[in-house]
XYZ file of C-alpha atoms in Angstrom:
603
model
C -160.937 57.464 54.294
C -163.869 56.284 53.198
C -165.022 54.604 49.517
C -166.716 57.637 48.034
C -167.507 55.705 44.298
C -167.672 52.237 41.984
C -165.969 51.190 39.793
C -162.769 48.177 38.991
C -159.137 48.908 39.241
C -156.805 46.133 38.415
C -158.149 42.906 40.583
C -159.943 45.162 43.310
C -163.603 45.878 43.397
C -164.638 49.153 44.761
C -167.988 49.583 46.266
C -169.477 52.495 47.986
C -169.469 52.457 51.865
C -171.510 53.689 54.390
C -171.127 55.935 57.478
C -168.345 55.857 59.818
C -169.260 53.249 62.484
C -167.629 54.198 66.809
C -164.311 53.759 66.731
C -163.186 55.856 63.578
C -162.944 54.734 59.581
C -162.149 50.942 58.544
C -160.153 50.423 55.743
C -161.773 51.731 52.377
C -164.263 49.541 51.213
C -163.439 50.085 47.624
C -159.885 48.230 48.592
C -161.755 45.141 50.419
C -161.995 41.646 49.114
C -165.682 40.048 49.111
C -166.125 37.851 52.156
C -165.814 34.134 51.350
C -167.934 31.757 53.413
C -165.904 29.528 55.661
C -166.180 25.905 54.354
C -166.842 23.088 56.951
C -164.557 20.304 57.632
C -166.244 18.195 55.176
C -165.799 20.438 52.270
C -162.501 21.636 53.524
C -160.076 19.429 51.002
C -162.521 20.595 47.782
C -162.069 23.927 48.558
C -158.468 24.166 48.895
C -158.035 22.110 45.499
C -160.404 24.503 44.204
C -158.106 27.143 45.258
C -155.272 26.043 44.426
C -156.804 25.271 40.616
C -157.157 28.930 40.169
C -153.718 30.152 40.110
C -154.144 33.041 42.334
C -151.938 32.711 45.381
C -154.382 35.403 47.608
C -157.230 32.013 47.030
C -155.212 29.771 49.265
C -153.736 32.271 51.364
C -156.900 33.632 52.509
C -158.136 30.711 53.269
C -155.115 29.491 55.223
C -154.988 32.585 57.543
C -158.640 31.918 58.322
C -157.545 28.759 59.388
C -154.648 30.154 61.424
C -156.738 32.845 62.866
C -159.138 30.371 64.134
C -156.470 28.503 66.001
C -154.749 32.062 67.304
C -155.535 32.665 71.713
C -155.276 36.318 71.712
C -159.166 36.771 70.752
C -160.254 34.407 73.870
C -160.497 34.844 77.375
C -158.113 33.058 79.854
C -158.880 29.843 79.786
C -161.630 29.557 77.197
C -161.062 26.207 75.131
C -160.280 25.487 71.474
C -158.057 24.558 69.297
C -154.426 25.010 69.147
C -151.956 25.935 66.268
C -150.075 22.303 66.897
C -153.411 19.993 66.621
C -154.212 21.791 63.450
C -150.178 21.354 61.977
C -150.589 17.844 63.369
C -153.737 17.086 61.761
C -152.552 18.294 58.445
C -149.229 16.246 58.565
C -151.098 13.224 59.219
C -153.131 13.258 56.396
C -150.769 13.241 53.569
C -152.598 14.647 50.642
C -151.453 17.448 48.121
C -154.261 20.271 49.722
C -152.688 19.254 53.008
C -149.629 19.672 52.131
C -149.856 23.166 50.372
C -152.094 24.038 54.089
C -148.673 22.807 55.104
C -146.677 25.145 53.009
C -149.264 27.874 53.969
C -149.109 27.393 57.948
C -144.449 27.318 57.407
C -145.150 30.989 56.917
C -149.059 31.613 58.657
C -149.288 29.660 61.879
C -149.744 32.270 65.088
C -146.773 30.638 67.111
C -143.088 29.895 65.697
C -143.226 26.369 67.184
C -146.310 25.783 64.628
C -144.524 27.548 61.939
C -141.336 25.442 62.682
C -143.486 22.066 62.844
C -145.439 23.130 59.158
C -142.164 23.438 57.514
C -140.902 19.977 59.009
C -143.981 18.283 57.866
C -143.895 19.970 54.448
C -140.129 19.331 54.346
C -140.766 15.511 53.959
C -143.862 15.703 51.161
C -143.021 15.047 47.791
C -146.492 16.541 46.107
C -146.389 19.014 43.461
C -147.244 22.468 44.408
C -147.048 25.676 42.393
C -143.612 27.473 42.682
C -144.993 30.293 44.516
C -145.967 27.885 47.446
C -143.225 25.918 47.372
C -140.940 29.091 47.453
C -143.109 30.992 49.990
C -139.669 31.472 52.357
C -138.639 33.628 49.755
C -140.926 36.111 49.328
C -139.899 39.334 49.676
C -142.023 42.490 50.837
C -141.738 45.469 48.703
C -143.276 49.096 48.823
C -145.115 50.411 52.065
C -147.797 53.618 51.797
C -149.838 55.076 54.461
C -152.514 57.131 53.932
C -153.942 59.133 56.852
C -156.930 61.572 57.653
C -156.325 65.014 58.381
C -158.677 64.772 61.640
C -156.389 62.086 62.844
C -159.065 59.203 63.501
C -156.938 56.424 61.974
C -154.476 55.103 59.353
C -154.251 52.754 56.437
C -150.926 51.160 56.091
C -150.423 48.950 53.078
C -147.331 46.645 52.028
C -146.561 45.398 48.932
C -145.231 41.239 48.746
C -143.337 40.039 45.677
C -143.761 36.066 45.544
C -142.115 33.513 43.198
C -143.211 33.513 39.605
C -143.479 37.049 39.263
C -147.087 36.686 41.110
C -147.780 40.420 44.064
C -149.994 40.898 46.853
C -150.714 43.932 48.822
C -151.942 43.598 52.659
C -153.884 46.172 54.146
C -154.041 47.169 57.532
C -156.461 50.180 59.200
C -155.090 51.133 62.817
C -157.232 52.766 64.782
C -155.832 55.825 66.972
C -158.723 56.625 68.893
C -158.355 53.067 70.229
C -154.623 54.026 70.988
C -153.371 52.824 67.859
C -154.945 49.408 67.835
C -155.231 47.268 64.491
C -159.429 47.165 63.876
C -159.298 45.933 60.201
C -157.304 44.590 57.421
C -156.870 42.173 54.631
C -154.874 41.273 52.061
C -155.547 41.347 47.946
C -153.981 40.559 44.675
C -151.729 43.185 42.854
C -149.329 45.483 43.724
C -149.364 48.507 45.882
C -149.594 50.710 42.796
C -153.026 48.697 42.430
C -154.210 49.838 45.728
C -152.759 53.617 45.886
C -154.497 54.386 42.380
C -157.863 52.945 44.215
C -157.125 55.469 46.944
C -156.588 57.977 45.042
C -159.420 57.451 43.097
C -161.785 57.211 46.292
C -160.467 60.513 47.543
C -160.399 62.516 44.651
C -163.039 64.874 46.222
C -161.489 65.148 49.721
C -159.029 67.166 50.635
C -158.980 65.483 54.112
C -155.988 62.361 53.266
C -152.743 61.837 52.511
C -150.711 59.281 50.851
C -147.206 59.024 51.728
C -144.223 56.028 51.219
C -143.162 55.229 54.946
C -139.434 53.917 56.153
C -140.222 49.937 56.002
C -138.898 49.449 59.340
C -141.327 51.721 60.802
C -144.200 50.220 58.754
C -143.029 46.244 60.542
C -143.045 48.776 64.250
C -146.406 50.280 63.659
C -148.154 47.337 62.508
C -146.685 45.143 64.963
C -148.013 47.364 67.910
C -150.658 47.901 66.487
C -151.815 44.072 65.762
C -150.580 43.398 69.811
C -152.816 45.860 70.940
C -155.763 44.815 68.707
C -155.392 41.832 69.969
C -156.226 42.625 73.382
C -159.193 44.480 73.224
C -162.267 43.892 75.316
C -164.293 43.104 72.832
C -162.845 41.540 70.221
C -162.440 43.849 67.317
C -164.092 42.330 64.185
C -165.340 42.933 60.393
C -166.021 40.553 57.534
C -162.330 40.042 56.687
C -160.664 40.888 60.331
C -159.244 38.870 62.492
C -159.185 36.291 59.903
C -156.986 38.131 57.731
C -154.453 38.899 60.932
C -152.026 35.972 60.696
C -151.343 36.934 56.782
C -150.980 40.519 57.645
C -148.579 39.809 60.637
C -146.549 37.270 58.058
C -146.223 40.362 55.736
C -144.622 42.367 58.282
C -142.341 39.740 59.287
C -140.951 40.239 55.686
C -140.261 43.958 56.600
C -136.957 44.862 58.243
C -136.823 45.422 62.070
C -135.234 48.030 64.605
C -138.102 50.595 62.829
C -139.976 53.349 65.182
C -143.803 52.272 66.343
C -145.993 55.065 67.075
C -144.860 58.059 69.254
C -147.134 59.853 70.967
C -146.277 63.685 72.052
C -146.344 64.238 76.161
C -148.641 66.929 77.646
C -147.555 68.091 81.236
C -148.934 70.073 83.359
C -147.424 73.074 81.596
C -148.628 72.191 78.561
C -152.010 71.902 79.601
C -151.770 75.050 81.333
C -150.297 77.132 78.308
C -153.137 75.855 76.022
C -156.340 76.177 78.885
C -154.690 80.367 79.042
C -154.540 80.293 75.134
C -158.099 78.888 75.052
C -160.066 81.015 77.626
C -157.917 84.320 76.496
C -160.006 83.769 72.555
C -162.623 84.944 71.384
C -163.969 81.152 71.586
C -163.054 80.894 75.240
C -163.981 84.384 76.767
C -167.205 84.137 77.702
C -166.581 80.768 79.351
C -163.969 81.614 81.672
C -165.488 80.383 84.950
C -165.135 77.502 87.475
C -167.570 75.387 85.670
C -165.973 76.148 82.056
C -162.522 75.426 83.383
C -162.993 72.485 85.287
C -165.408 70.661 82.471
C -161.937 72.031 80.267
C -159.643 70.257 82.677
C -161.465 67.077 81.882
C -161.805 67.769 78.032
C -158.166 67.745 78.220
C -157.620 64.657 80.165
C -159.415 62.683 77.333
C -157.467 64.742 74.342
C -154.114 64.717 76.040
C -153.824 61.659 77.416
C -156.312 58.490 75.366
C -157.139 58.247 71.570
C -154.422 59.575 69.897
C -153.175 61.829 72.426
C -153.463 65.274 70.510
C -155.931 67.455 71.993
C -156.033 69.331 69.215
C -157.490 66.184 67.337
C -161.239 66.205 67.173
C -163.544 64.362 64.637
C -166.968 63.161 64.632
C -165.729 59.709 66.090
C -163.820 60.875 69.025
C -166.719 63.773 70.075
C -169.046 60.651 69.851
C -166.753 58.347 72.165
C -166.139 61.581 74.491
C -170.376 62.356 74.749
C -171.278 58.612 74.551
C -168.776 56.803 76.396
C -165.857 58.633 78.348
C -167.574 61.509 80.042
C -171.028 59.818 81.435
C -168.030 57.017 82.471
C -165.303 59.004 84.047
C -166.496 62.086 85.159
C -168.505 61.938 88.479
C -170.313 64.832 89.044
C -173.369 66.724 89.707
C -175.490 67.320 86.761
C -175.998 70.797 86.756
C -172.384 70.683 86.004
C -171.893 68.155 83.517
C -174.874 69.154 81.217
C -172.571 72.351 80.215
C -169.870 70.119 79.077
C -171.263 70.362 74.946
C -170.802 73.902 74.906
C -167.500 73.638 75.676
C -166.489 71.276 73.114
C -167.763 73.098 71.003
C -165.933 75.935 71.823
C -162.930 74.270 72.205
C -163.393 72.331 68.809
C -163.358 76.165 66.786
C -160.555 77.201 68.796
C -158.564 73.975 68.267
C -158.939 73.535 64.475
C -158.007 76.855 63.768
C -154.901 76.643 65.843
C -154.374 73.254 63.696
C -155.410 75.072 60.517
C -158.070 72.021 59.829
C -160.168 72.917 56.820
C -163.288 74.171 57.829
C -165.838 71.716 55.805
C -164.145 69.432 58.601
C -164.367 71.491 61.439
C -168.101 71.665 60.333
C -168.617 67.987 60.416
C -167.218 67.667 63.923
C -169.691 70.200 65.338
C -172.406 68.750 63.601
C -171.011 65.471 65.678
C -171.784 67.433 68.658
C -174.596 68.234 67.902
C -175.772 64.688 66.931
C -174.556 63.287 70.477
C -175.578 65.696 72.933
C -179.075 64.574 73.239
C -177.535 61.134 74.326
C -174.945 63.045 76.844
C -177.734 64.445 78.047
C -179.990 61.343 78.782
C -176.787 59.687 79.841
C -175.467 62.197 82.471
C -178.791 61.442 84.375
C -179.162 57.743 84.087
C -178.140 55.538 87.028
C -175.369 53.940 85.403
C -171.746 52.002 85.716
C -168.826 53.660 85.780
C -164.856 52.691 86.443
C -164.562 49.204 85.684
C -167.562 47.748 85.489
C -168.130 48.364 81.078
C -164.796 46.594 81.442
C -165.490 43.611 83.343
C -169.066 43.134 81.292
C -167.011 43.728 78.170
C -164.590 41.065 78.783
C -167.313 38.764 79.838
C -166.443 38.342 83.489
C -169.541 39.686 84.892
C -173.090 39.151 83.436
C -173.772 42.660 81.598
C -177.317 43.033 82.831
C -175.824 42.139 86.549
C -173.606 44.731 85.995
C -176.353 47.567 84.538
C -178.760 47.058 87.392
C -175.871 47.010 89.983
C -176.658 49.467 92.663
C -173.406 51.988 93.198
C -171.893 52.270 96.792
C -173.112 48.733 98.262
C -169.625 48.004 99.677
C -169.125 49.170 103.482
C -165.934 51.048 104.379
C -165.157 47.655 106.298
C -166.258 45.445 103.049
C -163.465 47.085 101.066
C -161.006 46.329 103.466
C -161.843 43.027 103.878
C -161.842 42.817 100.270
C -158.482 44.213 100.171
C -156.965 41.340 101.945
C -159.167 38.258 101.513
C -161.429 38.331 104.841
C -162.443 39.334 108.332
C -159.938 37.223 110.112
C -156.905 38.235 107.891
C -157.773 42.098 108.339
C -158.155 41.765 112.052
C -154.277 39.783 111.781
C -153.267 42.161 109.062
C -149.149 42.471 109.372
C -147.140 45.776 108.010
C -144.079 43.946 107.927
C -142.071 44.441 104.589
C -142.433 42.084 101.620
C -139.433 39.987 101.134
C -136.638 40.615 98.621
C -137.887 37.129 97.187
C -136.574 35.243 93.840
C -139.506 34.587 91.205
C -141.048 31.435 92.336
C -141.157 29.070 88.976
C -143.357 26.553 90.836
C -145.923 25.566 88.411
C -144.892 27.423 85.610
C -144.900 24.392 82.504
C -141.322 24.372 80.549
C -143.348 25.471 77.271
C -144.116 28.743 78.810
C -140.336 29.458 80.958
C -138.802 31.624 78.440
C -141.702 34.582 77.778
C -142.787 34.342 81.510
C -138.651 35.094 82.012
C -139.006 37.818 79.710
C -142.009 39.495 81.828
C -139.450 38.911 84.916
C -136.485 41.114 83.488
C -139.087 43.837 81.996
C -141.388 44.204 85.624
C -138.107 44.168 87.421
C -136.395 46.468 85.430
C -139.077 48.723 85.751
C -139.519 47.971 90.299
C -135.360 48.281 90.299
C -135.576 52.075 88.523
C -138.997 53.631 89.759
C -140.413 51.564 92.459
C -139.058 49.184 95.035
C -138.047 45.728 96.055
C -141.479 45.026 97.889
C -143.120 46.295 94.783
C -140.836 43.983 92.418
C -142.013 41.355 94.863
C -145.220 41.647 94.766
C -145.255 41.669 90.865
C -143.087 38.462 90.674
C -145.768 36.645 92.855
C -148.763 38.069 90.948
C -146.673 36.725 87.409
C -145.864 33.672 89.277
C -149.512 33.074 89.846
C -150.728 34.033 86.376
C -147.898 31.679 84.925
C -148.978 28.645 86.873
C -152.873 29.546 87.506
C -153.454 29.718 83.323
C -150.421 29.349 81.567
C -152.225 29.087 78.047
C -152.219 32.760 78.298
C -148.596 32.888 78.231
C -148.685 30.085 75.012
C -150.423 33.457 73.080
C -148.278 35.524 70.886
C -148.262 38.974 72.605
C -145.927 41.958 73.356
C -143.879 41.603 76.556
C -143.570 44.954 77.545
C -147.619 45.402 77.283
C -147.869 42.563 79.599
C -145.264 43.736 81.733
C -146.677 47.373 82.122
C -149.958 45.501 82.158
C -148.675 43.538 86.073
C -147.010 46.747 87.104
C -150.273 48.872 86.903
C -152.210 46.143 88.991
C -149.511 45.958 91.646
C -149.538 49.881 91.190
C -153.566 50.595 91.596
C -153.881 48.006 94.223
C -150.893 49.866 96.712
C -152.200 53.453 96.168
C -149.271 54.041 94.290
C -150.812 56.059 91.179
C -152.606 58.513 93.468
C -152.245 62.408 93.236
C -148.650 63.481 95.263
C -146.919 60.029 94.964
C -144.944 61.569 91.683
C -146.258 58.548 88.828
C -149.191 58.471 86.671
C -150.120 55.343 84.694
C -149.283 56.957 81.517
C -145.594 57.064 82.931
C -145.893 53.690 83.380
C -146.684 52.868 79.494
C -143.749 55.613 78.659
C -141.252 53.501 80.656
C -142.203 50.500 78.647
C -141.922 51.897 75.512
C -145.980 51.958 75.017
C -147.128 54.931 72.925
C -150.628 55.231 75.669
C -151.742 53.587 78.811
C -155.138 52.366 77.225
C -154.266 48.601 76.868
C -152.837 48.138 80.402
C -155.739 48.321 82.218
C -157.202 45.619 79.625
C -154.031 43.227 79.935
C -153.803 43.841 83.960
C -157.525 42.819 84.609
C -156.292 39.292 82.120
C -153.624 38.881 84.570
C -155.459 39.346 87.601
C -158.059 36.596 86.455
C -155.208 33.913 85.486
C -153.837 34.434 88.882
C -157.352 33.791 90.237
C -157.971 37.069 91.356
C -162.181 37.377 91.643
C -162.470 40.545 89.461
C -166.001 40.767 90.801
C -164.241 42.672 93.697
C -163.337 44.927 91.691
C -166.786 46.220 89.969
C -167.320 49.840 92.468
C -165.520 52.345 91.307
C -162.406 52.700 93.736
C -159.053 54.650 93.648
C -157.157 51.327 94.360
C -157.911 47.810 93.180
C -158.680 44.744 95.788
C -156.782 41.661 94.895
C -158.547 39.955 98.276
C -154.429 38.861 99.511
C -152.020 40.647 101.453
C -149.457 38.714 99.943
C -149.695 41.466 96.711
C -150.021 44.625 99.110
C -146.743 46.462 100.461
C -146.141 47.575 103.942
C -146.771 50.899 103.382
C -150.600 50.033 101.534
C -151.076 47.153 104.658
C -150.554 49.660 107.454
C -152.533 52.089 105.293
C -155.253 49.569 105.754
C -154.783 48.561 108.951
C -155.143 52.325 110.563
C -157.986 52.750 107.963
C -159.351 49.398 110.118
C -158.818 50.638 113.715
C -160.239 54.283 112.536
C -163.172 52.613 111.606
C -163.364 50.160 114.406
C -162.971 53.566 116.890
C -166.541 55.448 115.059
C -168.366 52.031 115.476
C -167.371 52.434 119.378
C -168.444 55.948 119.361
C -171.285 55.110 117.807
C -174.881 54.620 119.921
C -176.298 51.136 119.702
C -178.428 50.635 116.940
C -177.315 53.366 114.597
């Protein structure tokens, strides 16, 4: 999916792009609009007059969702100031001039929140300027025709709708969803002409290739995918970003608010442990296999398959240059802990299992070639990686998000936390271990103490998901301890609850740090955090981790406790840990209090 010639179709430029970047394919650059410099505030009323003089609806609309964008929470960290989506509506309304009052028009159908949307179109309501029809008519637009066009090796999608506005005047938006980020939105925009337009430019692009596919999809499931897909996006640790992206997000998401609901998001096929087993017995009896049937070549499978069955997009037979890079580059040196010797076979599996994979797949084999050549590319990195000191679990995560300084967190020596540190960690000191109780939690109503009316509704909405969830698969000292970890997020930062987001991401987010921090994902306890996401209706567990560690640090949880690598996570409170994790700790305590006794003075 990649521009592979110039040349002008219609009102679209097409330029020749360069090499996939980590992550997979963007949208094609043949499709993209130039990117416009963002005016100041000065020059802000010339340019939208100067947009609105050229008669092309995408000039203002651009611009506006730039504006909105700017104004949109979900790219900041808890906390962080800036502007909100009502001071921006509010500043418009009081300056009553015909630019701010098509910004108006713009934001009715553009603002990031429905209260904004609902004050934009009050504002507007009560202007009496003349605007073009389109603008003045934006509520009716309708959306039309919806394509995707996808890769054979799986790395990602483009989905494109078609928008019919008053006058006869059509847009197309564009969005590229990344599934080796678990189907998270990493790029889109939005351009004059019709989808026609845009599918002829595709076409055109990959007239060589026989690696894509353009197809019409069910509209419904276009508004699904892309919402998912913009929710997770919007999430990510760091912020995804290209010239046109996140600026173009709040006219993308307006597009597929024109799309009917009820559609399908993305499904993603389970692997159990049968599964798994059929295909490592398939593998190791072929000819690519064979001669790597040991312990070595089946454990370093065993972890191949953890990253194909159960993160990008969950298809272990999917392999492509991007997601060999992010398994040599990122995933292995950062999950797998293990002795080199071992790990520095790990290429010539993939490689192995790469043949054996496409041709079960029946992937072309000009593909197949590319991916090897990725191997071969990356394993001189694996290599230096796999015997570097370096951080693994958490810590990327907590750099990445900003909550520890990343060169803290590089020269970070591993293991510095005592058996009797972690504990203490666990439940917020010396004096509360020593006092620890093991008495149940409470079957205790959500405490809305704190929470600000604005917020009440979606924080009610995380209540009934996480305790629909507890009720089913967990418990009520579970439930409990998720209400009080909401109720703390909800009243500790409630302007992440002001954010547009997806509930059940959120929700599933809470229940896998009330999960990790009571032991309750570990091997024999029956639950995995990808069951989690499945309950929820998530399509992978990818984001939770992500959303949990926001929740954790708007309940003023110190996620610096949590930069080892550990099974469990330490929320420094007993008041989040069930009975069963407490007196876990507490005979952990007096076991370790007993070899200190044993132990000689001095040593």
């Amino acid at each position: 999916m990649e521009s592979l010639g110039g040349g002008r179709v219609g009102s679209l430029t097409v330029t020749r792009s360069g090499r996939h970047r980590r992550g997979g394919r963007t949208t094609p650059k043949g499709t993209r609009p130039g990117r416009r410099d963002e005016p100041d505030e000065q020059e802000l009323i010339t340019e939208i007059r100067s947009r609105l003089a050229s008669g092309d609806p995408m000039e203002l609309l651009a611009e506006a969702s730039g504006l909105a964008a700017v104004v949109d929470h979900r790219q900041r960290r808890p906390g962080a100031p800036g502007p909100s989506s009502e001071m921006l509506v509010g500043t418009f309304a009081g300056v009553d001039l015909p630019e701010t009052t098509a910004l108006l028009a713009a934001f009715s159908v553009l603002a990031p929140d429905e209260v904004g949307r609902r004050r934009a179109a009050r504002a507007m309501a009560v202007r009496h300027h003349r605007l073009p029809e389109w603008l003045t008519r934006l509520g009716e637009a309708k959306a039309g025709r919806a394509v995707a066009m996808r890769h054979v090796l799986g790395d990602g999608e483009n989905l494109v709708v078609g928008v019919h506005l008053a006058g006869g005047h059509e847009l197309s938006a564009m969005l590229y969803v990344d599934h080796n980020l678990g189907h998270a939105a990493k790029d889109g925009f939005a351009v004059t002409g019709t989808v026609e337009d845009v599918v002829a430019i595709m076409e055109r692009i990959d007239a060589d290739s026989d690696g894509a596919t353009i197809e019409d999809i069910d509209p419904a499931d276009a508004r699904a995918c892309i919402e998912e897909a913009v929710e997770l996006g919007g999430i990510m640790f760091p912020p995804l970003e290209s010239d046109t992206w996140p600026q173009a997000r709040p006219l993308v998401e307006w597009v597929a608010r024109l799309l009917p609901a009820g559609g399908r998001g993305y499904e993603t096929s389970g692997w159990d442990d049968e599964a798994r087993a059929a295909m490592t017995e398939a593998f190791f009896a072929s000819a690519h296999g064979r001669a790597l049937d040991d312990d070595d070549g089946r454990g370093l499978l065993e972890s191949i398959l953890w990253f194909g069955c159960d993160y990008g997009p969950s298809d272990p037979y999917h392999w492509s240059p991007v997601s060999v890079e992010i398994l040599l580059t990122d995933w292995m040196p950062r999950k797998i802990v293990a002795p080199v010797d071992f790990l520095r076979q790990a290429p010539g599996v993939v490689r192995a299992f790469i043949l054996w994979a496409h041709e079960e797949r029946g992937i072309p084999r000009r593909w197949t070639s590319e991916t090897l050549a990725a191997v071969d590319e990356w394993e001189p990195e694996y290599q230096r990686l796999i015997r570097t000191a370096r951080p693994q679990g958490p810590l990327a995560l907590l750099a990445a998000m900003g909550a520890m300084d990343a060169d803290e967190v590089w020269d970070m020596p591993f293991g510095v936390m005592s058996e009797e540190d972690r504990l203490e960690a666990a439940v917020g000191g010396a004096e509360v271990l020593a006092g620890l109780s093991t008495s149940p939690l409470p079957d205790e109503p959500f405490d809305w103490t704190g929470v600000p009316d604005d917020t009440k509704d979606t924080v009610a909405g995380l209540v009934e998901l996480v305790d629909g969830y507890c009720d089913a698969e967990l418990d009520v000292e579970h439930r409990t301890a998720c209400r009080r970890l909401l109720a703390r997020a909800a009243g500790g930062d409630p302007a992440v609850f002001r954010r547009s987001f997806r509930l059940e991401i959120t929700a599933a987010g809470i229940v896998w740090v009330i999960g990790k921090a009571n032991d309750a994902f570990a091997p024999g306890r029956g639950r995995q955090v990808k069951d989690v996401a499945a309950a929820f209706g998530l399509p992978t567990s990818s984001a939770l981790s992500s959303r949990g560690y926001v929740m954790m640090e708007a309940a003023g949880i110190p996620l610096e406790l949590n930069a080892e690598m550990y099974a469990d996570l330490l929320l420094g409170t007993p008041e989040l840990l069930v009975s069963r994790r407490r007196l876990a700790i507490a005979q952990r305590r007096d076991r370790s209090a007993q070899a200190a006794r044993r132990r000689p003075d001095g040593e």
